[in-house]
Short mmCIF file of N, CA, C and O in Angstrom, two decimals:
data_model
loop_
_atom_site.label_atom_id
_atom_site.label_comp_id
_atom_site.label_asym_id
_atom_site.label_seq_id
_atom_site.Cartn_x
_atom_site.Cartn_y
_atom_site.Cartn_z
N MET R 1 37.65 -36.01 4.25
CA MET R 1 37.41 -34.67 4.74
C MET R 1 36.67 -34.76 6.06
O MET R 1 35.70 -35.49 6.20
N ASP R 2 37.09 -33.96 7.03
CA ASP R 2 36.52 -33.94 8.36
C ASP R 2 35.15 -33.24 8.32
O ASP R 2 35.05 -32.10 7.85
N PRO R 3 34.04 -33.89 8.78
CA PRO R 3 32.72 -33.27 8.74
C PRO R 3 32.62 -32.06 9.67
O PRO R 3 31.74 -31.22 9.51
N ASN R 4 33.48 -31.94 10.66
CA ASN R 4 33.44 -30.81 11.59
C ASN R 4 34.32 -29.64 11.13
O ASN R 4 34.38 -28.62 11.79
N ALA R 5 35.00 -29.80 10.02
CA ALA R 5 35.88 -28.74 9.54
C ALA R 5 35.05 -27.56 9.02
O ALA R 5 33.97 -27.74 8.47
N GLN R 6 35.57 -26.35 9.22
CA GLN R 6 34.88 -25.15 8.74
C GLN R 6 35.15 -24.98 7.26
O GLN R 6 36.23 -25.32 6.76
N ARG R 7 34.15 -24.43 6.56
CA ARG R 7 34.30 -24.20 5.13
C ARG R 7 34.32 -22.70 4.89
O ARG R 7 33.59 -21.95 5.52
N THR R 8 35.12 -22.28 3.98
CA THR R 8 35.20 -20.87 3.61
C THR R 8 34.49 -20.68 2.29
O THR R 8 34.72 -21.42 1.34
N VAL R 9 33.61 -19.66 2.24
CA VAL R 9 32.88 -19.34 1.03
C VAL R 9 33.41 -18.01 0.51
O VAL R 9 33.50 -17.03 1.24
N VAL R 10 33.76 -17.97 -0.75
CA VAL R 10 34.26 -16.76 -1.39
C VAL R 10 33.21 -16.28 -2.38
O VAL R 10 32.78 -17.03 -3.26
N VAL R 11 32.81 -15.02 -2.23
CA VAL R 11 31.83 -14.42 -3.14
C VAL R 11 32.59 -13.83 -4.31
O VAL R 11 33.42 -12.94 -4.14
N MET R 12 32.29 -14.32 -5.50
CA MET R 12 33.00 -13.87 -6.69
C MET R 12 32.32 -12.67 -7.35
O MET R 12 32.98 -11.81 -7.90
N ASN R 13 31.00 -12.63 -7.32
CA ASN R 13 30.25 -11.53 -7.94
C ASN R 13 29.32 -10.91 -6.90
O ASN R 13 28.49 -11.61 -6.32
N GLN R 14 29.45 -9.61 -6.70
CA GLN R 14 28.58 -8.91 -5.77
C GLN R 14 27.25 -8.62 -6.47
O GLN R 14 27.21 -8.36 -7.67
N PRO R 15 26.14 -8.63 -5.69
CA PRO R 15 24.87 -8.26 -6.29
C PRO R 15 24.90 -6.80 -6.75
O PRO R 15 25.54 -5.97 -6.11
N THR R 16 24.24 -6.52 -7.84
CA THR R 16 24.24 -5.15 -8.36
C THR R 16 23.09 -4.37 -7.76
O THR R 16 22.06 -4.92 -7.37
N SER R 17 23.25 -3.06 -7.71
CA SER R 17 22.19 -2.20 -7.19
C SER R 17 21.27 -1.73 -8.31
O SER R 17 20.34 -0.99 -8.07
N ALA R 18 21.55 -2.13 -9.52
CA ALA R 18 20.76 -1.70 -10.67
C ALA R 18 19.60 -2.66 -10.91
O ALA R 18 19.38 -3.11 -12.02
N GLN R 19 18.85 -2.95 -9.86
CA GLN R 19 17.68 -3.81 -10.03
C GLN R 19 16.51 -2.97 -10.51
O GLN R 19 16.45 -1.77 -10.27
N LYS R 20 15.57 -3.60 -11.15
CA LYS R 20 14.43 -2.90 -11.71
C LYS R 20 13.59 -2.26 -10.61
O LYS R 20 13.24 -2.90 -9.64
N VAL R 21 13.28 -0.98 -10.76
CA VAL R 21 12.43 -0.26 -9.83
C VAL R 21 11.01 -0.29 -10.36
O VAL R 21 10.77 -0.05 -11.54
N HIS R 22 10.06 -0.60 -9.49
CA HIS R 22 8.66 -0.69 -9.90
C HIS R 22 8.14 0.71 -10.25
O HIS R 22 8.10 1.58 -9.41
N GLN R 23 7.74 0.91 -11.48
CA GLN R 23 7.26 2.21 -11.92
C GLN R 23 5.74 2.31 -11.95
O GLN R 23 5.20 3.37 -11.78
N GLY R 24 5.04 1.23 -12.17
CA GLY R 24 3.59 1.28 -12.26
C GLY R 24 3.13 1.76 -13.62
O GLY R 24 3.72 2.66 -14.20
N LEU R 25 2.10 1.13 -14.13
CA LEU R 25 1.60 1.48 -15.45
C LEU R 25 0.25 2.16 -15.41
O LEU R 25 -0.15 2.81 -16.35
N ASN R 26 -0.47 1.99 -14.31
CA ASN R 26 -1.84 2.49 -14.22
C ASN R 26 -1.93 3.73 -13.35
O ASN R 26 -1.04 4.05 -12.59
N GLU R 27 -3.06 4.40 -13.47
CA GLU R 27 -3.41 5.51 -12.58
C GLU R 27 -4.44 4.98 -11.58
O GLU R 27 -5.01 3.91 -11.78
N TRP R 28 -4.66 5.72 -10.51
CA TRP R 28 -5.74 5.36 -9.59
C TRP R 28 -7.05 5.39 -10.37
O TRP R 28 -7.24 6.23 -11.25
N SER R 29 -7.96 4.48 -10.07
CA SER R 29 -9.22 4.42 -10.82
C SER R 29 -10.10 5.64 -10.54
O SER R 29 -10.92 6.00 -11.37
N THR R 30 -9.93 6.25 -9.38
CA THR R 30 -10.63 7.50 -9.06
C THR R 30 -9.62 8.48 -8.50
O THR R 30 -8.59 8.08 -7.95
N GLY R 31 -9.93 9.74 -8.60
CA GLY R 31 -9.04 10.77 -8.08
C GLY R 31 -9.09 10.85 -6.56
O GLY R 31 -9.98 10.28 -5.92
N LEU R 32 -8.18 11.60 -6.02
CA LEU R 32 -8.10 11.75 -4.57
C LEU R 32 -9.36 12.40 -3.99
O LEU R 32 -9.81 12.02 -2.91
N CYS R 33 -9.92 13.33 -4.71
CA CYS R 33 -11.10 14.07 -4.21
C CYS R 33 -12.39 13.66 -4.91
O CYS R 33 -13.35 14.45 -4.96
N ASP R 34 -12.45 12.45 -5.45
CA ASP R 34 -13.66 11.97 -6.12
C ASP R 34 -14.63 11.35 -5.13
O ASP R 34 -15.03 10.19 -5.27
N CYS R 35 -15.04 12.14 -4.15
CA CYS R 35 -15.92 11.62 -3.10
C CYS R 35 -17.27 11.17 -3.66
O CYS R 35 -17.87 10.25 -3.13
N PHE R 36 -17.73 11.83 -4.71
CA PHE R 36 -19.04 11.48 -5.24
C PHE R 36 -19.00 10.25 -6.14
O PHE R 36 -20.04 9.80 -6.60
N ALA R 37 -17.83 9.71 -6.38
CA ALA R 37 -17.73 8.47 -7.12
C ALA R 37 -18.34 7.32 -6.33
O ALA R 37 -18.86 6.37 -6.89
N ASP R 38 -18.28 7.41 -5.00
CA ASP R 38 -18.89 6.43 -4.10
C ASP R 38 -19.14 7.12 -2.77
O ASP R 38 -18.27 7.16 -1.90
N CYS R 39 -20.33 7.70 -2.62
CA CYS R 39 -20.66 8.49 -1.43
C CYS R 39 -20.63 7.64 -0.15
O CYS R 39 -20.25 8.14 0.91
N GLN R 40 -20.99 6.38 -0.26
CA GLN R 40 -20.98 5.51 0.93
C GLN R 40 -19.56 5.37 1.47
O GLN R 40 -19.33 5.47 2.67
N VAL R 41 -18.60 5.15 0.59
CA VAL R 41 -17.20 5.05 1.01
C VAL R 41 -16.74 6.35 1.64
O VAL R 41 -16.08 6.36 2.68
N CYS R 42 -17.12 7.46 1.05
CA CYS R 42 -16.72 8.77 1.55
C CYS R 42 -17.27 9.01 2.96
O CYS R 42 -16.54 9.42 3.85
N LEU R 43 -18.54 8.74 3.15
CA LEU R 43 -19.16 8.97 4.45
C LEU R 43 -18.59 8.03 5.52
O LEU R 43 -18.31 8.46 6.64
N CYS R 44 -18.41 6.76 5.16
CA CYS R 44 -17.84 5.81 6.12
C CYS R 44 -16.39 6.18 6.45
O CYS R 44 -15.98 6.10 7.61
N GLY R 45 -15.64 6.60 5.45
CA GLY R 45 -14.26 7.00 5.68
C GLY R 45 -14.15 8.20 6.59
O GLY R 45 -13.25 8.30 7.42
N TYR R 46 -15.08 9.13 6.44
CA TYR R 46 -15.05 10.35 7.25
C TYR R 46 -15.52 10.10 8.68
O TYR R 46 -14.87 10.51 9.63
N PHE R 47 -16.65 9.43 8.83
CA PHE R 47 -17.23 9.25 10.16
C PHE R 47 -16.70 8.02 10.90
O PHE R 47 -16.73 7.98 12.12
N PHE R 48 -16.25 7.01 10.17
CA PHE R 48 -15.74 5.78 10.79
C PHE R 48 -14.35 5.46 10.24
O PHE R 48 -14.10 4.37 9.74
N TYR R 49 -13.46 6.42 10.37
CA TYR R 49 -12.11 6.33 9.80
C TYR R 49 -11.37 5.08 10.26
O TYR R 49 -10.83 4.34 9.45
N ALA R 50 -11.36 4.83 11.56
CA ALA R 50 -10.63 3.67 12.11
C ALA R 50 -11.20 2.36 11.59
O ALA R 50 -10.45 1.44 11.23
N CYS R 51 -12.51 2.27 11.52
CA CYS R 51 -13.15 1.04 11.01
C CYS R 51 -12.81 0.84 9.53
O CYS R 51 -12.58 -0.29 9.09
N THR R 52 -12.79 1.93 8.78
CA THR R 52 -12.44 1.85 7.36
C THR R 52 -11.02 1.35 7.19
O THR R 52 -10.75 0.47 6.35
N LEU R 53 -10.09 1.87 8.00
CA LEU R 53 -8.70 1.42 7.92
C LEU R 53 -8.59 -0.07 8.24
O LEU R 53 -7.88 -0.80 7.56
N CYS R 54 -9.28 -0.51 9.27
CA CYS R 54 -9.23 -1.93 9.64
C CYS R 54 -9.81 -2.81 8.55
O CYS R 54 -9.28 -3.88 8.25
N ARG R 55 -10.88 -2.35 7.92
CA ARG R 55 -11.51 -3.12 6.85
C ARG R 55 -10.58 -3.24 5.64
O ARG R 55 -10.42 -4.32 5.07
N ILE R 56 -9.93 -2.15 5.27
CA ILE R 56 -8.99 -2.17 4.14
C ILE R 56 -7.81 -3.09 4.45
O ILE R 56 -7.42 -3.92 3.64
N SER R 57 -7.28 -2.94 5.65
CA SER R 57 -6.13 -3.75 6.05
C SER R 57 -6.46 -5.24 6.05
O SER R 57 -5.67 -6.05 5.57
N SER R 58 -7.60 -5.59 6.56
CA SER R 58 -8.02 -7.00 6.58
C SER R 58 -8.22 -7.53 5.16
O SER R 58 -7.84 -8.66 4.86
N ALA R 59 -8.80 -6.72 4.29
CA ALA R 59 -9.02 -7.14 2.91
C ALA R 59 -7.69 -7.35 2.17
O ALA R 59 -7.60 -8.14 1.24
N MET R 60 -6.64 -6.66 2.63
CA MET R 60 -5.32 -6.82 2.02
C MET R 60 -4.51 -7.91 2.72
O MET R 60 -3.32 -8.05 2.47
N ARG R 61 -5.15 -8.65 3.60
CA ARG R 61 -4.53 -9.75 4.36
C ARG R 61 -3.38 -9.27 5.24
O ARG R 61 -2.35 -9.91 5.35
N GLU R 62 -3.59 -8.11 5.85
CA GLU R 62 -2.63 -7.56 6.81
C GLU R 62 -3.32 -7.48 8.16
O GLU R 62 -4.54 -7.60 8.26
N ASN R 63 -2.54 -7.26 9.20
CA ASN R 63 -3.09 -7.10 10.53
C ASN R 63 -4.03 -5.90 10.54
O ASN R 63 -3.65 -4.81 10.11
N ALA R 64 -5.23 -6.07 11.05
CA ALA R 64 -6.24 -5.02 11.02
C ALA R 64 -5.82 -3.79 11.82
O ALA R 64 -6.22 -2.68 11.51
N CYS R 65 -5.00 -3.97 12.83
CA CYS R 65 -4.58 -2.85 13.68
C CYS R 65 -3.33 -2.15 13.17
O CYS R 65 -2.97 -1.09 13.66
N ALA R 66 -2.64 -2.73 12.22
CA ALA R 66 -1.35 -2.20 11.76
C ALA R 66 -1.42 -0.74 11.33
O ALA R 66 -0.57 0.06 11.74
N PRO R 67 -2.40 -0.32 10.53
CA PRO R 67 -2.39 1.08 10.10
C PRO R 67 -2.69 2.06 11.24
O PRO R 67 -2.35 3.22 11.15
N LEU R 68 -3.29 1.57 12.30
CA LEU R 68 -3.62 2.44 13.43
C LEU R 68 -2.53 2.46 14.50
O LEU R 68 -2.29 3.48 15.12
N CYS R 69 -1.90 1.33 14.71
CA CYS R 69 -0.97 1.19 15.84
C CYS R 69 0.50 1.32 15.46
O CYS R 69 1.32 1.71 16.30
N CYS R 70 0.86 0.98 14.26
CA CYS R 70 2.26 0.98 13.86
C CYS R 70 2.61 2.29 13.15
O CYS R 70 1.93 2.66 12.20
N PRO R 71 3.68 2.96 13.60
CA PRO R 71 4.11 4.15 12.86
C PRO R 71 4.49 3.74 11.43
O PRO R 71 5.22 2.79 11.22
N GLY R 72 3.94 4.42 10.48
CA GLY R 72 4.22 4.09 9.09
C GLY R 72 3.36 2.96 8.55
O GLY R 72 3.50 2.59 7.39
N GLY R 73 2.48 2.42 9.36
CA GLY R 73 1.65 1.30 8.93
C GLY R 73 0.72 1.66 7.78
O GLY R 73 0.56 0.89 6.83
N LEU R 74 0.11 2.83 7.86
CA LEU R 74 -0.79 3.26 6.80
C LEU R 74 -0.02 3.55 5.51
O LEU R 74 -0.47 3.22 4.42
N LEU R 75 1.16 4.13 5.65
CA LEU R 75 2.01 4.37 4.48
C LEU R 75 2.39 3.06 3.80
O LEU R 75 2.31 2.93 2.58
N ALA R 76 2.75 2.08 4.60
CA ALA R 76 3.11 0.77 4.04
C ALA R 76 1.90 0.14 3.35
O ALA R 76 2.03 -0.47 2.28
N LEU R 77 0.71 0.30 3.93
CA LEU R 77 -0.50 -0.27 3.34
C LEU R 77 -0.83 0.38 2.01
O LEU R 77 -1.14 -0.30 1.03
N ARG R 78 -0.75 1.72 1.95
CA ARG R 78 -1.03 2.42 0.69
C ARG R 78 -0.02 2.04 -0.38
O ARG R 78 -0.37 1.80 -1.54
N THR R 79 1.24 1.96 0.00
CA THR R 79 2.29 1.59 -0.96
C THR R 79 2.08 0.16 -1.45
O THR R 79 2.22 -0.12 -2.65
N LYS R 80 1.71 -0.74 -0.55
CA LYS R 80 1.45 -2.13 -0.96
C LYS R 80 0.29 -2.18 -1.95
O LYS R 80 0.38 -2.86 -2.98
N LEU R 81 -0.78 -1.45 -1.68
CA LEU R 81 -1.93 -1.43 -2.58
C LEU R 81 -1.52 -0.89 -3.94
O LEU R 81 -1.87 -1.46 -4.98
N ARG R 82 -0.74 0.20 -3.94
CA ARG R 82 -0.31 0.80 -5.20
C ARG R 82 0.54 -0.17 -6.01
O ARG R 82 0.35 -0.32 -7.22
N VAL R 83 1.44 -0.89 -5.36
CA VAL R 83 2.31 -1.83 -6.07
C VAL R 83 1.52 -3.04 -6.57
O VAL R 83 1.68 -3.48 -7.70
N GLU R 84 0.63 -3.57 -5.73
CA GLU R 84 -0.17 -4.74 -6.14
C GLU R 84 -1.08 -4.42 -7.33
O GLU R 84 -1.33 -5.29 -8.16
N HIS R 85 -1.56 -3.20 -7.41
CA HIS R 85 -2.47 -2.83 -8.49
C HIS R 85 -1.73 -2.13 -9.63
O HIS R 85 -2.36 -1.60 -10.54
N ASP R 86 -0.39 -2.13 -9.55
CA ASP R 86 0.46 -1.56 -10.59
C ASP R 86 0.11 -0.10 -10.88
O ASP R 86 -0.01 0.30 -12.03
N ILE R 87 -0.04 0.68 -9.81
CA ILE R 87 -0.42 2.09 -9.92
C ILE R 87 0.84 2.94 -9.86
O ILE R 87 1.71 2.74 -9.00
N ARG R 88 0.92 3.89 -10.74
CA ARG R 88 2.05 4.80 -10.82
C ARG R 88 2.16 5.62 -9.53
O ARG R 88 1.16 6.01 -8.96
N GLY R 89 3.39 5.90 -9.10
CA GLY R 89 3.60 6.73 -7.92
C GLY R 89 4.82 6.30 -7.15
O GLY R 89 5.58 5.44 -7.59
N GLY R 90 5.00 6.91 -5.99
CA GLY R 90 6.15 6.60 -5.16
C GLY R 90 5.82 6.76 -3.69
O GLY R 90 4.78 7.31 -3.32
N VAL R 91 6.73 6.33 -2.86
CA VAL R 91 6.52 6.38 -1.41
C VAL R 91 6.43 7.82 -0.92
O VAL R 91 5.62 8.14 -0.06
N CYS R 92 7.24 8.71 -1.49
CA CYS R 92 7.21 10.12 -1.08
C CYS R 92 5.84 10.73 -1.36
O CYS R 92 5.27 11.44 -0.52
N ASN R 93 5.30 10.45 -2.53
CA ASN R 93 3.96 10.95 -2.87
C ASN R 93 2.92 10.34 -1.94
O ASN R 93 2.01 11.05 -1.46
N ASP R 94 3.03 9.04 -1.66
CA ASP R 94 2.10 8.39 -0.73
C ASP R 94 2.14 9.07 0.64
O ASP R 94 1.10 9.33 1.24
N ALA R 95 3.33 9.37 1.12
CA ALA R 95 3.49 9.99 2.43
C ALA R 95 2.85 11.38 2.46
O ALA R 95 2.15 11.73 3.42
N CYS R 96 3.07 12.17 1.42
CA CYS R 96 2.49 13.52 1.36
C CYS R 96 0.97 13.47 1.31
O CYS R 96 0.29 14.23 1.99
N VAL R 97 0.44 12.59 0.48
CA VAL R 97 -1.01 12.46 0.35
C VAL R 97 -1.63 12.06 1.69
O VAL R 97 -2.63 12.62 2.12
N LEU R 98 -1.02 11.11 2.37
CA LEU R 98 -1.55 10.66 3.66
C LEU R 98 -1.42 11.74 4.73
O LEU R 98 -2.29 11.87 5.58
N GLN R 99 -0.35 12.53 4.68
CA GLN R 99 -0.15 13.57 5.67
C GLN R 99 -1.16 14.70 5.52
O GLN R 99 -1.70 15.19 6.50
N PHE R 100 -1.41 15.12 4.29
CA PHE R 100 -2.22 16.30 4.08
C PHE R 100 -3.67 16.01 3.68
O PHE R 100 -4.51 16.91 3.79
N CYS R 101 -3.95 14.82 3.21
CA CYS R 101 -5.31 14.46 2.77
C CYS R 101 -5.63 13.04 3.23
O CYS R 101 -6.08 12.21 2.43
N GLY R 102 -5.39 12.74 4.48
CA GLY R 102 -5.50 11.37 4.99
C GLY R 102 -6.82 10.68 4.75
O GLY R 102 -6.87 9.56 4.25
N VAL R 103 -7.91 11.36 5.08
CA VAL R 103 -9.23 10.74 4.90
C VAL R 103 -9.52 10.50 3.43
O VAL R 103 -9.99 9.43 3.05
N CYS R 104 -9.20 11.47 2.59
CA CYS R 104 -9.42 11.31 1.15
C CYS R 104 -8.57 10.17 0.59
O CYS R 104 -9.03 9.41 -0.26
N ALA R 105 -7.34 10.04 1.07
CA ALA R 105 -6.45 8.97 0.60
C ALA R 105 -6.99 7.60 0.99
O ALA R 105 -6.96 6.66 0.18
N VAL R 106 -7.50 7.48 2.21
CA VAL R 106 -8.07 6.21 2.66
C VAL R 106 -9.31 5.87 1.85
O VAL R 106 -9.51 4.72 1.45
N CYS R 107 -10.14 6.85 1.57
CA CYS R 107 -11.34 6.62 0.75
C CYS R 107 -10.95 6.21 -0.66
O CYS R 107 -11.57 5.32 -1.25
N GLN R 108 -9.91 6.83 -1.21
CA GLN R 108 -9.42 6.45 -2.54
C GLN R 108 -8.94 5.01 -2.54
O GLN R 108 -9.20 4.26 -3.49
N MET R 109 -8.26 4.61 -1.48
CA MET R 109 -7.79 3.23 -1.38
C MET R 109 -8.97 2.25 -1.36
O MET R 109 -8.95 1.23 -2.04
N GLU R 110 -10.01 2.58 -0.59
CA GLU R 110 -11.16 1.68 -0.52
C GLU R 110 -11.90 1.61 -1.86
O GLU R 110 -12.31 0.54 -2.30
N ARG R 111 -12.05 2.76 -2.53
CA ARG R 111 -12.69 2.74 -3.85
C ARG R 111 -11.89 1.88 -4.83
O ARG R 111 -12.46 1.12 -5.61
N GLU R 112 -10.57 1.98 -4.77
CA GLU R 112 -9.70 1.19 -5.65
C GLU R 112 -9.93 -0.30 -5.41
O GLU R 112 -10.03 -1.10 -6.33
N MET R 113 -10.01 -0.67 -4.15
CA MET R 113 -10.19 -2.08 -3.81
C MET R 113 -11.58 -2.58 -4.21
O MET R 113 -11.74 -3.70 -4.67
N LYS R 114 -12.59 -1.73 -4.04
CA LYS R 114 -13.93 -2.12 -4.46
C LYS R 114 -14.00 -2.32 -5.96
O LYS R 114 -14.60 -3.30 -6.43
N MET R 115 -13.37 -1.44 -6.71
CA MET R 115 -13.39 -1.56 -8.18
C MET R 115 -12.62 -2.79 -8.65
O MET R 115 -12.92 -3.33 -9.70
N ALA R 116 -11.65 -3.21 -7.86
CA ALA R 116 -10.88 -4.42 -8.20
C ALA R 116 -11.55 -5.68 -7.68
O ALA R 116 -11.05 -6.78 -7.89
N GLY R 117 -12.67 -5.54 -6.98
CA GLY R 117 -13.41 -6.69 -6.46
C GLY R 117 -12.79 -7.32 -5.23
O GLY R 117 -13.04 -8.48 -4.92
N ARG R 118 -12.01 -6.54 -4.50
CA ARG R 118 -11.35 -7.08 -3.30
C ARG R 118 -12.11 -6.75 -2.02
O ARG R 118 -11.68 -7.12 -0.95
N MET R 119 -13.20 -6.02 -2.13
CA MET R 119 -13.99 -5.67 -0.93
C MET R 119 -15.45 -5.95 -1.18
O MET R 119 -15.94 -5.86 -2.23
#
């Protein structure tokens, strides 16, 4: 057989689209508006929003500037946190929460990470 000859590959079985969708088993450890669960997180999130985002992103081993500079970066970060911690929800819910309650959502993310010992 000639080593320079081209080989043809035939796919016999196509991948299925019925792969398991991550549903999540847990709830967030604190509610969206549970500011008094950790007042320090709430105050830092409100007054130092950008620093809080960078701190969360770094703790998740992502680029610290991604949630601030990349469109959709914060959404991707929240979704990643939810999936890693097996929290119930979806991307659409994440997007709505971030759009209408951004500071509260970021504070909820930091509280979740603190309770998991990641911060």
